[in-house]
Amino acid sequence: MRVFYFIYMFLPNEKQGGIKMLDRKFIRDNIDKVEKALKNRQMESPLDKFEELEEQRRDLLYENEKLRHKRNVNSDKIGQLKREGKDASHIIEEMQEVSNKIKKYDEQLNKIEEGLDDILLRIPNIPHESVPIGADEEDNREIKKWGQPREFDFDYKTHWEIGEDLDILDFEKGSKVTGARFTFMKNAGARLERSLINFFLDVHTKEHNYSEVFPPFIANADSMTGTGQLPKFENDMFKLEDLPYYLIPTAEVPVTNMYREEILNKKDLPIYHTAYSACFRAEAGAHGRDTRGIIRQHQFNKVEMVKFVEPENSYKELEIITKDAEEVLQKLELPYRVVTLCTGDLTFSSAKTYDLEVWMPAYDTYREISSCSNFEDFQARRAGIRYRPEPEASTEYIHTLNGSGVAIGRTVAAILENYQNEDGTVTVPEALRPYMGIEVIR
RNA sequence: GGAAGGAUGGGUGAGUCUGGCUGAAACCGCUCGACUCGAAAUCGAGUAGGCAGUUUUGUCUCGGGGGUUCGAAUCCCUCUCCUUCCGCCA
């Protein structure tokens, strides 16, 4: 109950026109399409309620506008009479009643609008037609494999065993200082983490043309709503007490919201940003999963890529951003595969997502290390990010994309496991040696 | 934390004291046209958005929310953000 109230209080300001979420008109005109999308995502449909409210809204609006028109006309008349020094009291009296009626209609309309927004903000993006239909991750489609998982001729260890044996990961200290799912990295481990951050940022800025930003790690409720974390996923985030501020779950949030409520210049597009940030996730509902190691932490580091592009280019850009992410894994010579997420596994805001999964020997499988998504205009709508396609044309929503480039902690885990040696040491991947200054962690 | 000032269209910025004829001057930018071999300069025209209906229309929006009033960019309350000064701090 209280949570609900809280979310409600910090929903985005109802700006002029309410440029938020999926478009009402679009939903109205494409009820079937939206309905189908919800079904493919394994979600219940709130559209009956939506249609009912929408109908009520339009009826009330019509009545209300008629009254407002009357008021405007008569107000002009009153002004005119007063200027001429004539008496207007009989009209004023009549208008008092009209104004009261308008006030009542306004109240009803506001209530309906709130109900509509609450529904709309919880409707996810519509999957792109190329997205495979499926229930869960089992139905994701593998589209590419790179590298050969290494064959070990000795008893290989998990990354947490390696980390503790080399004294570069300290789980006990993490849980003492903070709690479960927090870890200290020490010595070469700390350095490895830092090296990866620098390495990834260097690759993306120098080779892939991203401009680097260093964002705030705390964002407000409007921003969280803009990228789609709120209102549905409040429980997945850490919230500051008594403030409408949240620890960011990814740099996507602050970087995408940099341009919230802005009209971008066509000549500045596309905009590419890359950003390092710490990421904070409550991992609600993940009890018991990946409890060992650093695969699933409440705090982890990530280098993120974010793009703002013209709509017609966004699917081309999705391929590019995915390649940009792949490239850092290739440079590190870590075997990985690329999968297209199916409708049931797709995240709330995304129209299409490629996951990069790195080979993890100890798990004997591929694990997600990057997620590259095209949100089309979903986030742009919520966040009000537009541009003018032609000088005379009216504004249009841009398309946003992002991709992990890539998650640092999981890369550390992958390096420790894939590059481990029989004597317990870990070879440093060649690309990282300039950053690490050593060839072997021992 | 204390004090003062401010938030207006793509940008700069008038209007706020003295409420109505201001959805908003002027300038810049941008678009089209004229001039030109072409460009610059100059001149002319155009140039916010949401919602509802869509043939002419109506309505709402001057940071957000609320109030006063027949009527608010304009008066009052409140919140947010920005600027300047003081204090504090890495």
Coordinates of C-alpha atoms (C1' of nucleotides) in Angstrom, one line a residue, chain A residues 13-18 23 25 28 54 57-58 61 65 68-69 71-72 75 78-79 82-83 92 95-96 99 103 110 245 263 386 388 391-395, chain B residues 9-11 20-21 23 29-32 45-54 57-72 80-81:
Chain A
N13 CA 5.1 15.5 -13.8
E14 CA 2.2 15.7 -16.1
K15 CA 3.9 17.9 -18.7
Q16 CA 2.0 19.5 -21.5
G17 CA 0.4 16.8 -23.5
G18 CA 1.8 14.1 -21.4
D23 CA 0.8 6.6 -27.4
K25 CA -3.9 6.9 -30.1
R28 CA -6.5 2.8 -29.6
E54 CA -10.5 6.2 -22.7
R57 CA -12.3 10.5 -21.1
R58 CA -13.4 11.6 -24.5
L61 CA -13.6 16.1 -22.6
E65 CA -14.6 21.9 -23.8
R68 CA -14.8 26.2 -21.6
H69 CA -15.7 27.7 -24.9
R71 CA -16.6 30.7 -20.6
N72 CA -14.0 32.1 -23.0
S75 CA -15.1 36.5 -20.5
I78 CA -17.2 41.0 -19.9
G79 CA -13.8 42.5 -20.6
K82 CA -15.9 46.8 -18.6
R83 CA -13.7 48.7 -20.9
I92 CA -20.6 37.3 -14.3
M95 CA -20.4 32.4 -15.4
Q96 CA -19.8 31.5 -11.8
S99 CA -16.8 27.7 -13.8
K103 CA -14.0 22.5 -12.0
N110 CA -7.8 14.1 -13.8
Y245 CA 16.1 9.1 -5.7
I263 CA 14.6 18.4 -28.9
R386 CA 12.7 14.3 -29.9
R388 CA 13.1 17.5 -36.1
P391 CA 13.6 21.7 -41.0
E392 CA 9.9 22.5 -41.5
A393 CA 8.6 19.2 -40.1
S394 CA 7.2 18.7 -36.7
T395 CA 9.2 17.0 -34.1
Chain B
rG9 C1' 8.4 29.1 -28.1
rG10 C1' 14.6 25.7 -31.6
rG11 C1' 17.9 29.8 -28.9
rG20 C1' -9.2 40.9 -20.1
rC21 C1' -7.6 43.5 -26.9
rG23 C1' -0.3 31.7 -27.4
rG29 C1' 18.4 30.5 -36.0
rC30 C1' 15.9 27.6 -39.6
rU31 C1' 12.7 27.0 -44.3
rC32 C1' 10.9 29.0 -48.9
rA45 C1' 7.0 35.4 -46.6
rG46 C1' 6.8 31.4 -43.1
rU47 C1' 8.4 29.0 -38.5
rA48 C1' 5.8 25.9 -30.7
rG49 C1' 3.2 21.7 -29.0
rG50 C1' -0.7 18.4 -26.7
rC51 C1' -5.8 16.8 -26.9
rA52 C1' -10.8 16.3 -29.4
rG53 C1' -13.2 16.7 -34.0
rU54 C1' -11.3 16.9 -38.7
rU57 C1' -12.8 24.5 -35.8
rG58 C1' -12.6 24.1 -30.5
rU59 C1' -9.7 23.5 -26.2
rC60 C1' -5.3 23.3 -23.2
rU61 C1' -0.1 24.7 -22.3
rC62 C1' 4.5 30.9 -20.4
rG63 C1' 9.2 25.3 -14.8
rG64 C1' 5.5 21.5 -11.7
rG65 C1' 1.2 21.4 -8.4
rG66 C1' -2.7 24.1 -5.9
rG67 C1' -5.5 28.7 -4.8
rU68 C1' -8.1 33.7 -5.8
rU69 C1' -11.3 35.5 -10.0
rC70 C1' -16.5 35.7 -14.6
rG71 C1' -11.4 35.7 -16.6
rA72 C1' -4.2 34.5 -14.7
rU80 C1' 11.6 21.6 -8.1
rC81 C1' 15.6 23.6 -10.6

